[in-house]
C-alpha cells in the first residue's frame, strides 16, 4: 500500500482520520500544528503518544524540502534557496525582506510546460507538478531555516500555477488556515501566464487572493512571439476573463510587464497597452527583463523603463517599476535550478 501525504491534509481531514482511529479530536489539531511547524518525521511530535505515532508512520509520510543550496545576497536581505524534494528534483524559493515583513516566492512545479521565450524555468519543459505539501514545505523549511515568520507569499517561482490548480487551491486553503500558518489570503498573490480556463476556475473559489497576470505585450503579435499560451487564449479573451474576475471578486488585478529592449518598450507600445487596461481596477508592474543566456533578449536601460512608466501613468494607468531584489544571486525564476543542473552535467 502506498503511504499517504499527511502534510497535504486539511485539519478537517485529520479530524476524520482521528475519528477513524478512535483517537480524540484534539490530536488532529496537535498533528496539524506539528506539520505546519516544519517537522520532518513523526518522532518529533513529542506530545503525540508513541502508539499513535507508530500507526501514522505505517500509513503516512511527511513531505520535506531539504536545503540543497542557500545563496545570500550581498546587496540586500534576499535569500535564494534551492530545495531538494523526495525524488531528488530541485525547486527554487526566494525569501525577501520588506519593511512590513518577510515575503516568500514559491514554485508550483518542477520546470514549466508553457515555454515562454524569456524564461529560464520553461527551458526543459515540465518535469512534474508539486503537491500542496511541497509548495507548503518551501515555506515551513524557510521559516525554520531563518527562525522567522513569513507574512506574504507570491506564487511566482517556477511553474504555471494554473497548470497545477487543484494542488494550488489546496495549498492556498492550507496556508491560510487560522490553526496553521495563518497567512491571510489577502497577503498571497497567484501569478499566471494567462491560462483563461484556470482564471475562471479559481474565480469560483472566491478566495480573496491577488491575481497577477503576466501580460508582457500590448498586442497579439508581440505576445505570441514571447508566450505560446497566447495562441490558445489571445489578449482579448484574457482581458475579458480579467474583467469577469474583477466583477466577481471585487479584487484589483496586478499586471506584470517584462520590458524587453526593442521588443515591447516603445511609446507606441505604451499607448496600445494603456488602451487595453483603461478603466480596469488594476495595477501595472514593469519588470526590466532579466536576460537568460539561452535567448537574445536585452535588458532595457533604466531611463527607457522610467519613460515607459511615466507615460503609462500619464495615460491613466497606475504603474510602478518592480524593485529588483537579489540581482547578484540570480533571484529570478528558473535561473538557479538551471545552473545547478548545468554544474552537475
Ligand atoms: N508561470 C507564472 C508564474 C511564475 S513566473 C507566470 O508566468 O506568471 C513569475 C514572473 O516572472 C512572471 O511574470 C514571468 O513572466 C516573469 N519572468 C520570467 N522570466 C523572466 C525574465 N527572464 N525576466 C523578467 N521576468 C521574468
Ligand atoms: Fe512558465 Fe511562467 Fe516561465 Fe512562462 S514565465 S515559462 S508560464 S514559469
PDB file of C-alpha atoms in Angstrom, residues 6-127:
ATOM      1  CA  UNK A   6      -0.210  13.767   5.516  1.00  0.00           C
ATOM      2  CA  UNK A   7       1.060  17.338   5.125  1.00  0.00           C
ATOM      3  CA  UNK A   8      -1.400  17.912   2.263  1.00  0.00           C
ATOM      4  CA  UNK A   9      -4.353  17.063   4.520  1.00  0.00           C
ATOM      5  CA  UNK A  10      -6.760  19.712   5.817  1.00  0.00           C
ATOM      6  CA  UNK A  11      -7.364  19.887   9.548  1.00  0.00           C
ATOM      7  CA  UNK A  12     -10.902  18.594   8.931  1.00  0.00           C
ATOM      8  CA  UNK A  13      -9.448  15.562   7.134  1.00  0.00           C
ATOM      9  CA  UNK A  14      -7.084  14.880  10.024  1.00  0.00           C
ATOM     10  CA  UNK A  15     -10.070  15.087  12.368  1.00  0.00           C
ATOM     11  CA  UNK A  16     -11.902  12.435  10.336  1.00  0.00           C
ATOM     12  CA  UNK A  17      -8.770  10.303  10.429  1.00  0.00           C
ATOM     13  CA  UNK A  18      -8.545  10.581  14.234  1.00  0.00           C
ATOM     14  CA  UNK A  19     -12.187   9.544  14.458  1.00  0.00           C
ATOM     15  CA  UNK A  20     -11.482   6.507  12.297  1.00  0.00           C
ATOM     16  CA  UNK A  21      -8.548   5.576  14.506  1.00  0.00           C
ATOM     17  CA  UNK A  22     -10.625   6.043  17.658  1.00  0.00           C
ATOM     18  CA  UNK A  23      -8.453   8.949  18.827  1.00  0.00           C
ATOM     19  CA  UNK A  24      -9.701  12.177  20.423  1.00  0.00           C
ATOM     20  CA  UNK A  25     -10.340  15.076  18.054  1.00  0.00           C
ATOM     21  CA  UNK A  26      -7.735  17.388  19.623  1.00  0.00           C
ATOM     22  CA  UNK A  27      -4.958  15.097  18.379  1.00  0.00           C
ATOM     23  CA  UNK A  28      -5.736  16.299  14.849  1.00  0.00           C
ATOM     24  CA  UNK A  29      -5.001  19.883  15.899  1.00  0.00           C
ATOM     25  CA  UNK A  30      -1.747  18.827  17.525  1.00  0.00           C
ATOM     26  CA  UNK A  31      -0.609  16.903  14.459  1.00  0.00           C
ATOM     27  CA  UNK A  32      -1.638  19.756  12.156  1.00  0.00           C
ATOM     28  CA  UNK A  33       0.395  22.224  14.245  1.00  0.00           C
ATOM     29  CA  UNK A  34       3.477  19.971  14.138  1.00  0.00           C
ATOM     30  CA  UNK A  35       3.230  19.622  10.379  1.00  0.00           C
ATOM     31  CA  UNK A  36       2.995  23.385   9.956  1.00  0.00           C
ATOM     32  CA  UNK A  37       5.979  23.962  12.216  1.00  0.00           C
ATOM     33  CA  UNK A  38       8.049  22.012   9.732  1.00  0.00           C
ATOM     34  CA  UNK A  39       8.868  18.720  11.495  1.00  0.00           C
ATOM     35  CA  UNK A  40      10.459  16.131   9.226  1.00  0.00           C
ATOM     36  CA  UNK A  41       9.329  12.965  10.987  1.00  0.00           C
ATOM     37  CA  UNK A  42       6.650  11.690  13.344  1.00  0.00           C
ATOM     38  CA  UNK A  43       9.093  11.152  16.219  1.00  0.00           C
ATOM     39  CA  UNK A  44       9.434  14.901  16.621  1.00  0.00           C
ATOM     40  CA  UNK A  45       5.738  15.083  17.583  1.00  0.00           C
ATOM     41  CA  UNK A  46       6.553  14.757  21.264  1.00  0.00           C
ATOM     42  CA  UNK A  47       3.033  15.300  22.628  1.00  0.00           C
ATOM     43  CA  UNK A  48       1.583  12.506  20.471  1.00  0.00           C
ATOM     44  CA  UNK A  49       1.529   9.055  22.125  1.00  0.00           C
ATOM     45  CA  UNK A  50       4.100   6.713  20.604  1.00  0.00           C
ATOM     46  CA  UNK A  51       1.407   4.146  19.667  1.00  0.00           C
ATOM     47  CA  UNK A  52      -0.339   6.727  17.505  1.00  0.00           C
ATOM     48  CA  UNK A  53       2.964   7.922  16.047  1.00  0.00           C
ATOM     49  CA  UNK A  54       3.719   4.354  15.002  1.00  0.00           C
ATOM     50  CA  UNK A  55       0.301   3.988  13.403  1.00  0.00           C
ATOM     51  CA  UNK A  56       0.814   7.200  11.454  1.00  0.00           C
ATOM     52  CA  UNK A  57       4.283   6.103  10.414  1.00  0.00           C
ATOM     53  CA  UNK A  58       2.837   2.945   8.872  1.00  0.00           C
ATOM     54  CA  UNK A  59       0.332   4.637   6.609  1.00  0.00           C
ATOM     55  CA  UNK A  60       1.585   8.183   6.137  1.00  0.00           C
ATOM     56  CA  UNK A  61       4.698  10.187   5.273  1.00  0.00           C
ATOM     57  CA  UNK A  62       5.789  13.788   5.857  1.00  0.00           C
ATOM     58  CA  UNK A  63       6.879  15.742   2.786  1.00  0.00           C
ATOM     59  CA  UNK A  64      10.125  17.662   3.199  1.00  0.00           C
ATOM     60  CA  UNK A  65      12.087  20.314   1.334  1.00  0.00           C
ATOM     61  CA  UNK A  66      15.789  19.952   2.149  1.00  0.00           C
ATOM     62  CA  UNK A  67      18.130  22.906   1.669  1.00  0.00           C
ATOM     63  CA  UNK A  68      20.469  21.928  -1.156  1.00  0.00           C
ATOM     64  CA  UNK A  69      21.861  25.418  -1.703  1.00  0.00           C
ATOM     65  CA  UNK A  70      21.392  28.728   0.035  1.00  0.00           C
ATOM     66  CA  UNK A  71      22.541  31.940  -1.609  1.00  0.00           C
ATOM     67  CA  UNK A  72      22.539  35.175   0.357  1.00  0.00           C
ATOM     68  CA  UNK A  73      22.592  38.480  -1.454  1.00  0.00           C
ATOM     69  CA  UNK A  74      25.322  40.948  -0.559  1.00  0.00           C
ATOM     70  CA  UNK A  75      23.296  43.948  -1.655  1.00  0.00           C
ATOM     71  CA  UNK A  76      20.016  43.308   0.185  1.00  0.00           C
ATOM     72  CA  UNK A  77      18.479  40.738   2.539  1.00  0.00           C
ATOM     73  CA  UNK A  78      17.276  38.417  -0.197  1.00  0.00           C
ATOM     74  CA  UNK A  79      17.996  34.711   0.256  1.00  0.00           C
ATOM     75  CA  UNK A  80      17.557  32.202  -2.512  1.00  0.00           C
ATOM     76  CA  UNK A  81      17.045  28.527  -1.722  1.00  0.00           C
ATOM     77  CA  UNK A  82      17.379  25.518  -3.896  1.00  0.00           C
ATOM     78  CA  UNK A  83      15.281  22.832  -2.199  1.00  0.00           C
ATOM     79  CA  UNK A  84      15.557  19.138  -2.851  1.00  0.00           C
ATOM     80  CA  UNK A  85      12.373  17.068  -2.914  1.00  0.00           C
ATOM     81  CA  UNK A  86      11.951  13.364  -2.088  1.00  0.00           C
ATOM     82  CA  UNK A  87      12.785  12.260  -5.644  1.00  0.00           C
ATOM     83  CA  UNK A  88      15.863  14.462  -5.998  1.00  0.00           C
ATOM     84  CA  UNK A  89      14.057  17.113  -8.047  1.00  0.00           C
ATOM     85  CA  UNK A  90      15.025  20.700  -7.275  1.00  0.00           C
ATOM     86  CA  UNK A  91      12.828  23.758  -6.819  1.00  0.00           C
ATOM     87  CA  UNK A  92      13.645  27.382  -6.142  1.00  0.00           C
ATOM     88  CA  UNK A  93      12.288  29.556  -3.376  1.00  0.00           C
ATOM     89  CA  UNK A  94      13.213  33.174  -2.737  1.00  0.00           C
ATOM     90  CA  UNK A  95      12.917  34.929   0.622  1.00  0.00           C
ATOM     91  CA  UNK A  96      12.674  38.718   0.541  1.00  0.00           C
ATOM     92  CA  UNK A  97      12.645  41.177   3.385  1.00  0.00           C
ATOM     93  CA  UNK A  98      10.433  44.233   3.172  1.00  0.00           C
ATOM     94  CA  UNK A  99       9.618  46.947   5.683  1.00  0.00           C
ATOM     95  CA  UNK A 100       6.333  45.205   6.511  1.00  0.00           C
ATOM     96  CA  UNK A 101       7.860  41.744   6.966  1.00  0.00           C
ATOM     97  CA  UNK A 102       9.058  38.695   5.105  1.00  0.00           C
ATOM     98  CA  UNK A 103       7.743  37.639   1.754  1.00  0.00           C
ATOM     99  CA  UNK A 104       8.473  34.371   0.018  1.00  0.00           C
ATOM    100  CA  UNK A 105       8.267  33.441  -3.651  1.00  0.00           C
ATOM    101  CA  UNK A 106       7.439  29.752  -4.084  1.00  0.00           C
ATOM    102  CA  UNK A 107       7.487  27.334  -7.003  1.00  0.00           C
ATOM    103  CA  UNK A 108       4.429  25.343  -8.011  1.00  0.00           C
ATOM    104  CA  UNK A 109       6.036  22.930 -10.484  1.00  0.00           C
ATOM    105  CA  UNK A 110       9.437  21.478 -11.348  1.00  0.00           C
ATOM    106  CA  UNK A 111      10.021  23.170 -14.700  1.00  0.00           C
ATOM    107  CA  UNK A 112       7.130  24.512 -16.741  1.00  0.00           C
ATOM    108  CA  UNK A 113       5.400  23.490 -19.938  1.00  0.00           C
ATOM    109  CA  UNK A 114       4.342  26.975 -21.079  1.00  0.00           C
ATOM    110  CA  UNK A 115       7.582  27.699 -22.938  1.00  0.00           C
ATOM    111  CA  UNK A 116       7.769  31.497 -22.634  1.00  0.00           C
ATOM    112  CA  UNK A 117      10.781  32.622 -24.650  1.00  0.00           C
ATOM    113  CA  UNK A 118      12.287  34.875 -21.958  1.00  0.00           C
ATOM    114  CA  UNK A 119      12.008  32.448 -19.033  1.00  0.00           C
ATOM    115  CA  UNK A 120      14.612  30.038 -17.657  1.00  0.00           C
ATOM    116  CA  UNK A 121      12.022  27.837 -15.891  1.00  0.00           C
ATOM    117  CA  UNK A 122      10.489  26.510 -19.061  1.00  0.00           C
ATOM    118  CA  UNK A 123      13.694  25.744 -20.971  1.00  0.00           C
ATOM    119  CA  UNK A 124      13.477  21.993 -20.445  1.00  0.00           C
ATOM    120  CA  UNK A 125       9.715  21.664 -20.230  1.00  0.00           C
ATOM    121  CA  UNK A 126       7.745  20.330 -17.294  1.00  0.00           C
ATOM    122  CA  UNK A 127       9.225  17.629 -15.048  1.00  0.00           C
TER     123      UNK A 127
END
